Tab-separated table of C-alpha atoms in Angstrom:
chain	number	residue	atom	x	y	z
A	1	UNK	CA	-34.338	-30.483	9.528
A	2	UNK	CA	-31.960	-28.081	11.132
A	3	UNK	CA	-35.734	-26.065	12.456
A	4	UNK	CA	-36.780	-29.775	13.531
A	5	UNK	CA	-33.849	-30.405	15.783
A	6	UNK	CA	-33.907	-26.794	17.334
A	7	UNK	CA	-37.818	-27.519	17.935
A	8	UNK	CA	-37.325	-30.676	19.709
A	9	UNK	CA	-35.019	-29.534	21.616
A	10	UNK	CA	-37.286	-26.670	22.892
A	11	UNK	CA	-39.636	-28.545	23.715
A	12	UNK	CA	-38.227	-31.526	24.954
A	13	UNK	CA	-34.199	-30.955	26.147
A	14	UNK	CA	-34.830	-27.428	26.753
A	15	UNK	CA	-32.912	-27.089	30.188
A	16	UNK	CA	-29.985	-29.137	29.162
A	17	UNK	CA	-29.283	-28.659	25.190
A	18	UNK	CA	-30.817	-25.342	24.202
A	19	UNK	CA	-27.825	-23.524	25.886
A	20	UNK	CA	-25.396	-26.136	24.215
A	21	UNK	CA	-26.727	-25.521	20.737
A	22	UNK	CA	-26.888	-21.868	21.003
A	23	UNK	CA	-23.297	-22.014	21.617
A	24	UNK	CA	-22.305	-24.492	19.033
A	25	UNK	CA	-23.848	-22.293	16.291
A	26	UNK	CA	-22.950	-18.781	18.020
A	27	UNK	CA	-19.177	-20.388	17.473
A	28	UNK	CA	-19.927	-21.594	13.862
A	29	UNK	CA	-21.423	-18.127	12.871
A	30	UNK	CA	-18.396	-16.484	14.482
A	31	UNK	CA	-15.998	-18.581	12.612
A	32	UNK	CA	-18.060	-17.731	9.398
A	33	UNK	CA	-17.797	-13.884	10.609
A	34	UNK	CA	-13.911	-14.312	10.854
A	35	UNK	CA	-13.475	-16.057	7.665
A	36	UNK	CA	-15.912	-13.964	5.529
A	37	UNK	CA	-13.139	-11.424	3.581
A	38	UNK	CA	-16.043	-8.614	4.071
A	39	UNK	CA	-16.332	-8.790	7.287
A	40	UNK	CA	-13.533	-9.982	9.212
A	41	UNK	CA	-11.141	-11.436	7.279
A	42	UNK	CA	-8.886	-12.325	10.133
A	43	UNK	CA	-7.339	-14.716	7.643
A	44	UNK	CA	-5.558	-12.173	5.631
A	45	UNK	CA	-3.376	-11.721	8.503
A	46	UNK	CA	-3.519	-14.146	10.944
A	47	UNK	CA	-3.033	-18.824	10.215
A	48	UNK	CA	-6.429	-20.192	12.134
A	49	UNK	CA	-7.992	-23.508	12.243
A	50	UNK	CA	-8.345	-24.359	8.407
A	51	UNK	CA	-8.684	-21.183	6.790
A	52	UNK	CA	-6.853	-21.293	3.666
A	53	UNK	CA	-4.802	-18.778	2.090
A	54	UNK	CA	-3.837	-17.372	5.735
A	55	UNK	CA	-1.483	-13.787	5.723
A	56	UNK	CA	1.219	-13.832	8.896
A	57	UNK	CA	0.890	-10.167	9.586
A	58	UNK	CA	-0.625	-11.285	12.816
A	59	UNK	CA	0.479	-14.516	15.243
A	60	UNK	CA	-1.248	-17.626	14.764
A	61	UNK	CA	-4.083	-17.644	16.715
A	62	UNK	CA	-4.664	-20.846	19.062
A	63	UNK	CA	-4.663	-21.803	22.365
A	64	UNK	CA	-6.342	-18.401	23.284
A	65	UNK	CA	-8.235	-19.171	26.228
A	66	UNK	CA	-4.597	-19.717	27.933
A	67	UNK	CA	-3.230	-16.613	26.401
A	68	UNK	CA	-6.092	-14.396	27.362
A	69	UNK	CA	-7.916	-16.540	30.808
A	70	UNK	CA	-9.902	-12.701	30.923
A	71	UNK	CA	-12.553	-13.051	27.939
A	72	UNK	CA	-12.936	-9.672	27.846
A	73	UNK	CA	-9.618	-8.922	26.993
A	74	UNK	CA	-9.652	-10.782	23.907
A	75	UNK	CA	-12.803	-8.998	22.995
A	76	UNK	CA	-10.977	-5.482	23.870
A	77	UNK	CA	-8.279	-6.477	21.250
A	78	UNK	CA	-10.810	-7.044	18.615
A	79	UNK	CA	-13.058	-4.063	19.434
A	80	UNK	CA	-9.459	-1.671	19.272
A	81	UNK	CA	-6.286	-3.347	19.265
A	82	UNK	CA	-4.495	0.301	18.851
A	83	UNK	CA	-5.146	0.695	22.251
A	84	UNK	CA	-2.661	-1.944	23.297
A	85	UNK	CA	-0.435	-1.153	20.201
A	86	UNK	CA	-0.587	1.875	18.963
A	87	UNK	CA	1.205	1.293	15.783
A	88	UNK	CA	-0.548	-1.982	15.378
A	89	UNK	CA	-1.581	-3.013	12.115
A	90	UNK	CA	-4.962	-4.422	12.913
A	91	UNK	CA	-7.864	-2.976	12.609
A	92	UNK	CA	-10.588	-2.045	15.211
A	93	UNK	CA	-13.175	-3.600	14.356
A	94	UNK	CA	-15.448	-2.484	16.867
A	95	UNK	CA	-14.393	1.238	16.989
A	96	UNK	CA	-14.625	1.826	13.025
A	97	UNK	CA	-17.763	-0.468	13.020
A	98	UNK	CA	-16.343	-2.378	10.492
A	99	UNK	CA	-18.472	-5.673	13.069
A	100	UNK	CA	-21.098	-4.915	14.936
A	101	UNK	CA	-20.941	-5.582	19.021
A	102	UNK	CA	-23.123	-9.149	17.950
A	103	UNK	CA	-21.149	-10.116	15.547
A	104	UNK	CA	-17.365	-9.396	17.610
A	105	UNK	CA	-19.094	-11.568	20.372
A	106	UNK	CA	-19.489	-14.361	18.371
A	107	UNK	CA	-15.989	-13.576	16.449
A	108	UNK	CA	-14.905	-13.981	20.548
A	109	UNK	CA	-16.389	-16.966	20.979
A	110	UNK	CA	-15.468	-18.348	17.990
A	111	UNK	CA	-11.688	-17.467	18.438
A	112	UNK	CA	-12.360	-18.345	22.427
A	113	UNK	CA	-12.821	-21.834	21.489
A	114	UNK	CA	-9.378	-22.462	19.439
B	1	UNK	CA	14.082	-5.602	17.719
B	2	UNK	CA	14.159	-2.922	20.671
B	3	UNK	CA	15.928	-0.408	18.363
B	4	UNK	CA	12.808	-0.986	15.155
B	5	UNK	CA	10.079	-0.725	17.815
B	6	UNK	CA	11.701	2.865	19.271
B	7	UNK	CA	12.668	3.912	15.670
B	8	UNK	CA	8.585	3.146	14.636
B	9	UNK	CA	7.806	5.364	17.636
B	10	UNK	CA	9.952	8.080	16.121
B	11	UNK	CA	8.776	7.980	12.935
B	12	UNK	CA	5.086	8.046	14.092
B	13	UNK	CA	5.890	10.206	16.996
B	14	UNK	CA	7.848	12.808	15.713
B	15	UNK	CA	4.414	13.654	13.342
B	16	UNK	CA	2.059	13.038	16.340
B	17	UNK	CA	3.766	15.442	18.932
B	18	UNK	CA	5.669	17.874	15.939
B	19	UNK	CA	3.390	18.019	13.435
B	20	UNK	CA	4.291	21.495	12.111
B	21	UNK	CA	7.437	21.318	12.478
B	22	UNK	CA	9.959	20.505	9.644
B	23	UNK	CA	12.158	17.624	9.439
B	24	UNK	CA	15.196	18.137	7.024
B	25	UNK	CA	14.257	15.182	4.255
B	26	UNK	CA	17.795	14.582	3.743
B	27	UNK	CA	17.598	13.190	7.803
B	28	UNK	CA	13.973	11.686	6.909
B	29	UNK	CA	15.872	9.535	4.234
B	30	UNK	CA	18.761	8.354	6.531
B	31	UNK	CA	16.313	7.569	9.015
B	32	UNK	CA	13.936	5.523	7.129
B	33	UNK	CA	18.045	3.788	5.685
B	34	UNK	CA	18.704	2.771	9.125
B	35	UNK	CA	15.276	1.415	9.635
B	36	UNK	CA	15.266	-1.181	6.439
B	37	UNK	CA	18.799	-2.499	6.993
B	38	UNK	CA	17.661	-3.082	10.286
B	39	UNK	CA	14.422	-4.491	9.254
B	40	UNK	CA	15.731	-6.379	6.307
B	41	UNK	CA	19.227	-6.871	6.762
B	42	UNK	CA	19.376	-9.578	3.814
B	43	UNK	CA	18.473	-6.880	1.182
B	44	UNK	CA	21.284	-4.524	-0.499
B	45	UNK	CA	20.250	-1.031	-1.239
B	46	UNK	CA	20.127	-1.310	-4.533
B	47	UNK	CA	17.860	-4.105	-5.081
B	48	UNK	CA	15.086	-1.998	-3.349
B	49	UNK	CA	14.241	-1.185	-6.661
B	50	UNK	CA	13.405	-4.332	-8.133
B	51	UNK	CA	10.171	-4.405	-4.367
B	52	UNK	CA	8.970	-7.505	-3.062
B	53	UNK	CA	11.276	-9.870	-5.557
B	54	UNK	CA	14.418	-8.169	-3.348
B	55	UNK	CA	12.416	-10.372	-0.669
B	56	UNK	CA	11.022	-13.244	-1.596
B	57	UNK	CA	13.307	-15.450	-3.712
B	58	UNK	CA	10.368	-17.727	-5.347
B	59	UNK	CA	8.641	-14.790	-6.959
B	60	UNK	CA	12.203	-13.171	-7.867
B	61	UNK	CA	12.885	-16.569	-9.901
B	62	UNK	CA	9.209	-16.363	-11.738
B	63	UNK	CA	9.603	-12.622	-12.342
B	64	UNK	CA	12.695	-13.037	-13.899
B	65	UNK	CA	11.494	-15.216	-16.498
B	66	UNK	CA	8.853	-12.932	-16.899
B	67	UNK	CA	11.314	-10.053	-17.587
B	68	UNK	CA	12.596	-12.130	-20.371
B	69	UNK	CA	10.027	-10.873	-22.850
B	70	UNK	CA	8.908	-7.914	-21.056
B	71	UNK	CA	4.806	-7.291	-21.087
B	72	UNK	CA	5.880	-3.876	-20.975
B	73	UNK	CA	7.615	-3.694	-24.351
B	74	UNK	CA	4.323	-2.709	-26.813
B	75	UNK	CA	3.424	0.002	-24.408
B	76	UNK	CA	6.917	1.133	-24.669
B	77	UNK	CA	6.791	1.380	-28.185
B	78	UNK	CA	3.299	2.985	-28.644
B	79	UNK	CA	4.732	5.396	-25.786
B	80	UNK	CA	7.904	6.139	-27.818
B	81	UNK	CA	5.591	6.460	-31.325
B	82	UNK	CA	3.220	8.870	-29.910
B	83	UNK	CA	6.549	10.811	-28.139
B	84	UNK	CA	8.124	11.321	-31.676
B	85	UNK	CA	4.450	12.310	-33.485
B	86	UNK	CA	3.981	16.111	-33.660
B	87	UNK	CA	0.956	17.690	-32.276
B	88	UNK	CA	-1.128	19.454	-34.991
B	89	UNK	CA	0.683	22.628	-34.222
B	90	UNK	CA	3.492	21.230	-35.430
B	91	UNK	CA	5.340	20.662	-31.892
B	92	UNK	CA	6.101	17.627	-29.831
B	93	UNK	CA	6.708	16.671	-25.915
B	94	UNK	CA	10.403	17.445	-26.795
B	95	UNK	CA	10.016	21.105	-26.517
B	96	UNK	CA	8.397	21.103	-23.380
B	97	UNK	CA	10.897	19.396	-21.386
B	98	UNK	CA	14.954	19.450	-20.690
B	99	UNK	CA	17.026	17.498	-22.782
B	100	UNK	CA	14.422	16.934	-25.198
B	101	UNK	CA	12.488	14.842	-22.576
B	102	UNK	CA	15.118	12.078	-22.626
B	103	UNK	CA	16.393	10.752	-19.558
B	104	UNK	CA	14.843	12.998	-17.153
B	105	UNK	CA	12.149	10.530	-15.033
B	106	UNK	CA	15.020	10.526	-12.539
B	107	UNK	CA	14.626	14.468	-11.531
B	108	UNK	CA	10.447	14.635	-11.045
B	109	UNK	CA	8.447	15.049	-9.579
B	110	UNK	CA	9.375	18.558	-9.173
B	111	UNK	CA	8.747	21.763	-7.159
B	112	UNK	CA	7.310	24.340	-9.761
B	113	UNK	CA	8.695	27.628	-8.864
B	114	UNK	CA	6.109	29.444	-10.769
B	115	UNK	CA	2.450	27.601	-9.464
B	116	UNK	CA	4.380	26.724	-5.873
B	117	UNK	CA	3.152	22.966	-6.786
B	118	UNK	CA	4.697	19.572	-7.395
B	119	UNK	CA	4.716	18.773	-10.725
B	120	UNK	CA	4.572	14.915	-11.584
B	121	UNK	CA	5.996	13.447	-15.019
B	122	UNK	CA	2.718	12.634	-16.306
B	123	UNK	CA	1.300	16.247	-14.923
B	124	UNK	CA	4.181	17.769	-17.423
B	125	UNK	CA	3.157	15.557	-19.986
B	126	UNK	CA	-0.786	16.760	-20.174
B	127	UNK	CA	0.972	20.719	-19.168
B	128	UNK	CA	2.628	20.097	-23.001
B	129	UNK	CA	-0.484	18.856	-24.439
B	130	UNK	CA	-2.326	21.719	-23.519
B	131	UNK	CA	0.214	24.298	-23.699
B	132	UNK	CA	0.350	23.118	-27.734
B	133	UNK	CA	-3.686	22.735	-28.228
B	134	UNK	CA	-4.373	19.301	-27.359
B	135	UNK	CA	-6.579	17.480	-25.013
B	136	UNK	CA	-5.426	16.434	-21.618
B	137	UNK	CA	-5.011	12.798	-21.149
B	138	UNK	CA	-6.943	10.660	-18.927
B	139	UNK	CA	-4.378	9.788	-15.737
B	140	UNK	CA	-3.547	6.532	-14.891
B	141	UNK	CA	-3.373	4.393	-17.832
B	142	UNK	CA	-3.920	4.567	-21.841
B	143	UNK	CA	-2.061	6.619	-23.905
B	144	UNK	CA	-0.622	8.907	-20.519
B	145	UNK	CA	0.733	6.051	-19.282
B	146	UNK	CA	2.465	4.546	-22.465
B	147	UNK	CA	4.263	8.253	-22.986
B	148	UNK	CA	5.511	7.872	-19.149
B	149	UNK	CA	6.851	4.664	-19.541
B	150	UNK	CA	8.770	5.211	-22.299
B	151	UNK	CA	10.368	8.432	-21.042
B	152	UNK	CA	11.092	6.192	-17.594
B	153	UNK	CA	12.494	3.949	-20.301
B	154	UNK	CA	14.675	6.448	-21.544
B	155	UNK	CA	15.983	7.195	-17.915
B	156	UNK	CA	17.002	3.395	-16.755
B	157	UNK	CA	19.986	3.947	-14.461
B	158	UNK	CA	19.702	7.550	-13.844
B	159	UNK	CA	19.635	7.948	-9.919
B	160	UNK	CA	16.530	9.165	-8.824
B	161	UNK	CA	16.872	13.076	-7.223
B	162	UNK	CA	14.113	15.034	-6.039
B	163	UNK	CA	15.278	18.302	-4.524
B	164	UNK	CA	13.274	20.186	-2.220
B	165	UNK	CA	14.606	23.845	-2.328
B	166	UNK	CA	14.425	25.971	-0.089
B	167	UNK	CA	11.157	27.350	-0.275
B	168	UNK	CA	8.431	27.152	2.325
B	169	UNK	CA	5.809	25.582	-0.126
B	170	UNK	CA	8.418	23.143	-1.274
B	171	UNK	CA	8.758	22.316	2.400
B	172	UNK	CA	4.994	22.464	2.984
B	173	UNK	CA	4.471	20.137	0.119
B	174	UNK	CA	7.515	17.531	1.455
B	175	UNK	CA	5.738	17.747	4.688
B	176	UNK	CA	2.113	17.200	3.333
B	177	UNK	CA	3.199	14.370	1.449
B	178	UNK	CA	4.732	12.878	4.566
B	179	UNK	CA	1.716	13.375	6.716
B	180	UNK	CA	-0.232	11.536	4.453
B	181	UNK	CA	2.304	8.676	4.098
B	182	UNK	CA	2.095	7.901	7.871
B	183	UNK	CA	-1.532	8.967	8.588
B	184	UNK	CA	-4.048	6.054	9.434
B	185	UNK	CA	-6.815	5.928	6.923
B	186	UNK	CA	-10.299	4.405	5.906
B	187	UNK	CA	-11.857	1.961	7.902
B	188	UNK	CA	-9.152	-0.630	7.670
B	189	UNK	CA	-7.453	2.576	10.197
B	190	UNK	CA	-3.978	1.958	8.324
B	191	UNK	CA	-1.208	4.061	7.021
B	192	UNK	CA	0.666	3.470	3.546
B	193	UNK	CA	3.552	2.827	6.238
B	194	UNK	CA	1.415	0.774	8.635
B	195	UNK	CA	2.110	-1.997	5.241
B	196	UNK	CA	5.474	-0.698	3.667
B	197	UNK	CA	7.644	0.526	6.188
B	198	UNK	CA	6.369	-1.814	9.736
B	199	UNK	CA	5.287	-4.698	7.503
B	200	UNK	CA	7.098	-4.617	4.980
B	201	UNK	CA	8.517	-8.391	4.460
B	202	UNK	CA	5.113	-9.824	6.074
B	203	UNK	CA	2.534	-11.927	4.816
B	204	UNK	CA	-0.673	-10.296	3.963
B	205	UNK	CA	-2.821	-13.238	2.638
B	206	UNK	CA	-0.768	-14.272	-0.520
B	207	UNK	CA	1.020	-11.358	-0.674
B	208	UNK	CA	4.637	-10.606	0.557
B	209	UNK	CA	4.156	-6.268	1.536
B	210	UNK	CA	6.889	-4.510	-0.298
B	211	UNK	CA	9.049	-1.748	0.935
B	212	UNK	CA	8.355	1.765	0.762
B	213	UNK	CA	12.035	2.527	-0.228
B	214	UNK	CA	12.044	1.922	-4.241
B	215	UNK	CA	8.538	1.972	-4.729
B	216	UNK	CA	8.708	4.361	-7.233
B	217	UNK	CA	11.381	3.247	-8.901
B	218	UNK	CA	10.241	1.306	-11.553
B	219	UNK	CA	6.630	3.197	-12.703
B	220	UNK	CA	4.387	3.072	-14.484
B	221	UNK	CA	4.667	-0.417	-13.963
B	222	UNK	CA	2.949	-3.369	-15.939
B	223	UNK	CA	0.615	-5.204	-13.842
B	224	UNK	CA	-0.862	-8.825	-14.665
B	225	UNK	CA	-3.501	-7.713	-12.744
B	226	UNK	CA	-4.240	-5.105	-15.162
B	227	UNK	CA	-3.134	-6.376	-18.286
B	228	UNK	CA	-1.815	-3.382	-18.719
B	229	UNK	CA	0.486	0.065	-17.712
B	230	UNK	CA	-0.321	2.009	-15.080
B	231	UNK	CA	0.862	4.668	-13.324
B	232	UNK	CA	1.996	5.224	-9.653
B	233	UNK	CA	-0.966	7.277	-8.454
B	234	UNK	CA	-3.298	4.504	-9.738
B	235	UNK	CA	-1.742	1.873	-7.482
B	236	UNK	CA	-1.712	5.180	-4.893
B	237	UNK	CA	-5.886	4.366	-5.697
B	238	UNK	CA	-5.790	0.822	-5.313
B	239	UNK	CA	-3.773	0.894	-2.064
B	240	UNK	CA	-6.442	2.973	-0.710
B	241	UNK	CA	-9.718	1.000	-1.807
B	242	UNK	CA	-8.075	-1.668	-0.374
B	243	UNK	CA	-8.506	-0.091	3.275
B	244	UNK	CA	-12.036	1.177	2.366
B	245	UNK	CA	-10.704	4.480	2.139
B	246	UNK	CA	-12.034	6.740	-0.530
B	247	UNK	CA	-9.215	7.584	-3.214
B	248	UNK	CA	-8.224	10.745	-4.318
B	249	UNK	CA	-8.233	12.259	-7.681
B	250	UNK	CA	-5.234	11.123	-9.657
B	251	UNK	CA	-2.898	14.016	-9.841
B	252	UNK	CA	-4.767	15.359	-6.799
B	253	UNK	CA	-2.937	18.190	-4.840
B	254	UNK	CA	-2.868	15.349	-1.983
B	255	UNK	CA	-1.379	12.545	-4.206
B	256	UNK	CA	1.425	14.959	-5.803
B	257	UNK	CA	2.305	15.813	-2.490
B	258	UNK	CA	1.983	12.141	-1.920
B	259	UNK	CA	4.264	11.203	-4.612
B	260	UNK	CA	7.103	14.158	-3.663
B	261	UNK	CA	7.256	12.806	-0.338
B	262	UNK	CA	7.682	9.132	-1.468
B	263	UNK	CA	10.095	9.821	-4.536
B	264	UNK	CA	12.108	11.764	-2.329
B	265	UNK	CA	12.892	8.717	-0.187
B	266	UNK	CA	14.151	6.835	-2.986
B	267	UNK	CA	16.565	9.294	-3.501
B	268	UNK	CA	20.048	7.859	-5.280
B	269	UNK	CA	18.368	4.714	-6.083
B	270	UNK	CA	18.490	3.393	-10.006
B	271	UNK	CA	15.610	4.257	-12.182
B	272	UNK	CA	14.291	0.548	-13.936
B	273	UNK	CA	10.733	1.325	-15.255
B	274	UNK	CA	8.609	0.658	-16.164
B	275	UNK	CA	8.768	-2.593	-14.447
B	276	UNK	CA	6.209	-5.884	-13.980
B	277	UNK	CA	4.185	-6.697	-11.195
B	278	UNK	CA	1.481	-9.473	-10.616
């Protein structure tokens, strides 16, 4: 169904809703990404959206397009967030490859759009 | 806040730019004081022992009922049973230890004069095993850990006091013990203190982080977890698989140091193991 959708829309909405969908699932597989406790697990430290069982090691994180209007930023603090803080407790997610640089861009687009 | 942010820096900066250099551990124990009544004003020094229920009143209520009809009691007692049995050669752990092994958790580990190691409680214990023709233990839990536990048993209320004499592997061992306690590890990039001394009192998913001062207090411990007694180098383990970082051998050079360096903090705080943890 999901492959039906994405075809029609290729074929027939392909200037307007391709980019649209893209985005919508880049976001979903990012939230996935942040919830998974193998991969991200941004959850055990930080209260977002409706993740359950959050940790408060971390702020809550909403509202982030007003806290960080740079995109790239945000992206820098998930990549290495010792570089801001050295004595943070986060991990760098990007620098120990513990995501790869796919997978922290939809994590950023996925926390982008809180 | 100011103050806990520049003291952080000085604990992690004094290893960073002075690595070799050594800190007296009496100094290293004020500091890290000043650091928890600052950071958790609420908790009395003593109650350090008794870990994350000094915090978090909810689990201090549960764990009190729990401590009601302690699920460390039948290790106790298989601990104190094999204690008293004599090893085929006709000795027991009393001869290899002061006062008959009684009451001494409070003074290891210890700097061994003669090897120019640390010497854990449960290293002693498999020392007296072999020294009198029996097999070495496994570390960690089993039989080991049941032995430990009662001799912690035995030292309840004895104030914990590590000495670090003044010999340069003593010191070396203090220090290497201390390096490791602040250095970031596995690919979680975090430090036994990045959790226990700057988080300690945060949330980490379900779990409330316990402070470094009085972890050792009350080990082995009895987790629910386990189902069982375990010693301090096997949470040491866990601790580290949790940060995908690859754990040492139990009783490891590294972890003795380890546990020197960590003891040594809790200096003049009340022995209460074993103890029971979820």
């Amino acid at each position: 169904m999901k492959k039906l959708i994405q075809l029609i829309s290729v074929v027939f909405l392909f200037p307007i809703a391709l980019p649209y969908a893209l985005a919508g699932d880049q976001i979903a597989e990012g939230k996935e990404i942040a919830f998974d406790r193998k991969k991200g697990n941004c959850l055990a430290c930080h209260v977002i959206d409706d993740g359950e069982l959050p940790g408060k090691m971390g702020p809550p994180l909403s509202q982030m397009q007003k806290m960080y209007p740079d995109k790239s930023k945000l992206r820098d603090q998930i990549w290495d967030a010792t570089t801001k803080n050295p004595l943070t407790a986060m991990p760098p997610f990007g620098r120990h490859r513990m995501l790869t640089e796919q997978e922290i861009d939809k994590v950023v687009d996925y926390i982008y759009s809180l | 806040m100011k103050g806990l942010t520049y003291l952080s820096i000085v604990l992690f900066g004094a290893l960073a730019v002075n690595a070799s250099s050594y800190a007296d551990p009496q100094s290293d124990n004020e500091m890290i004081r000043e650091y928890f009544d600052d950071r958790l004003p609420d908790v009395a020094l003593e109650d350090y022992i008794n870990g994350v229920y000094a915090i978090d009143e909810n689990a201090r209520l549960q764990w009190e009922d729990i401590e009601e009809f302690p699920p460390y009691e039948d290790g106790v007692d298989q601990g104190q049973e094999l204690f008293e049995t004599a090893f085929a050669n006709g000795k027991s752990y009393a001869d290899c230890f002061p006062n008959g092994g009684i009451g001494i958790k409070q003074d290891y580990p210890k700097f061994d004069q003669e090897t120019g190691q640390i010497v854990t409680l449960e290293l002693a214990i498999n020392q007296c095993r072999t020294t009198h023709g029996e097999q070495a233990l496994a570390y960690g839990k089993g039989e080991l850990a049941y032995v430990s536990a009662y001799m912690a048993f035995t030292s309840r209320d004895k104030l914990i006091n590590v000495t670090v004499p003044n010999d340069p592997r003593a010191q070396a061992a203090y220090e290497a013990g201390k390096k490791m306690f602040y250095a970031r590890r596995g690919q979680l990039n975090m430090a036994c203190a990045t959790c226990h001394v700057n988080n300690a009192g945060n949330q980490l998913r379900a779990d409330i982080l316990s402070p470094a001062l009085g972890h050792t207090s009350h080990f082995p411990v009895f987790r629910f977890k386990w189902d069982d007694i375990g010693t301090l180098q096997r949470r040491y383990a866990g601790c580290n698989k949790q940060i995908r970082a690859k754990p040492f051998k139990l009783q490891s050079v590294t972890y003795r140091n380890l546990e020197y360096f960590h003891t040594h903090m809790s200096n003049g705080l009340a022995i209460n193991g074993p103890g029971s943890r979820k």
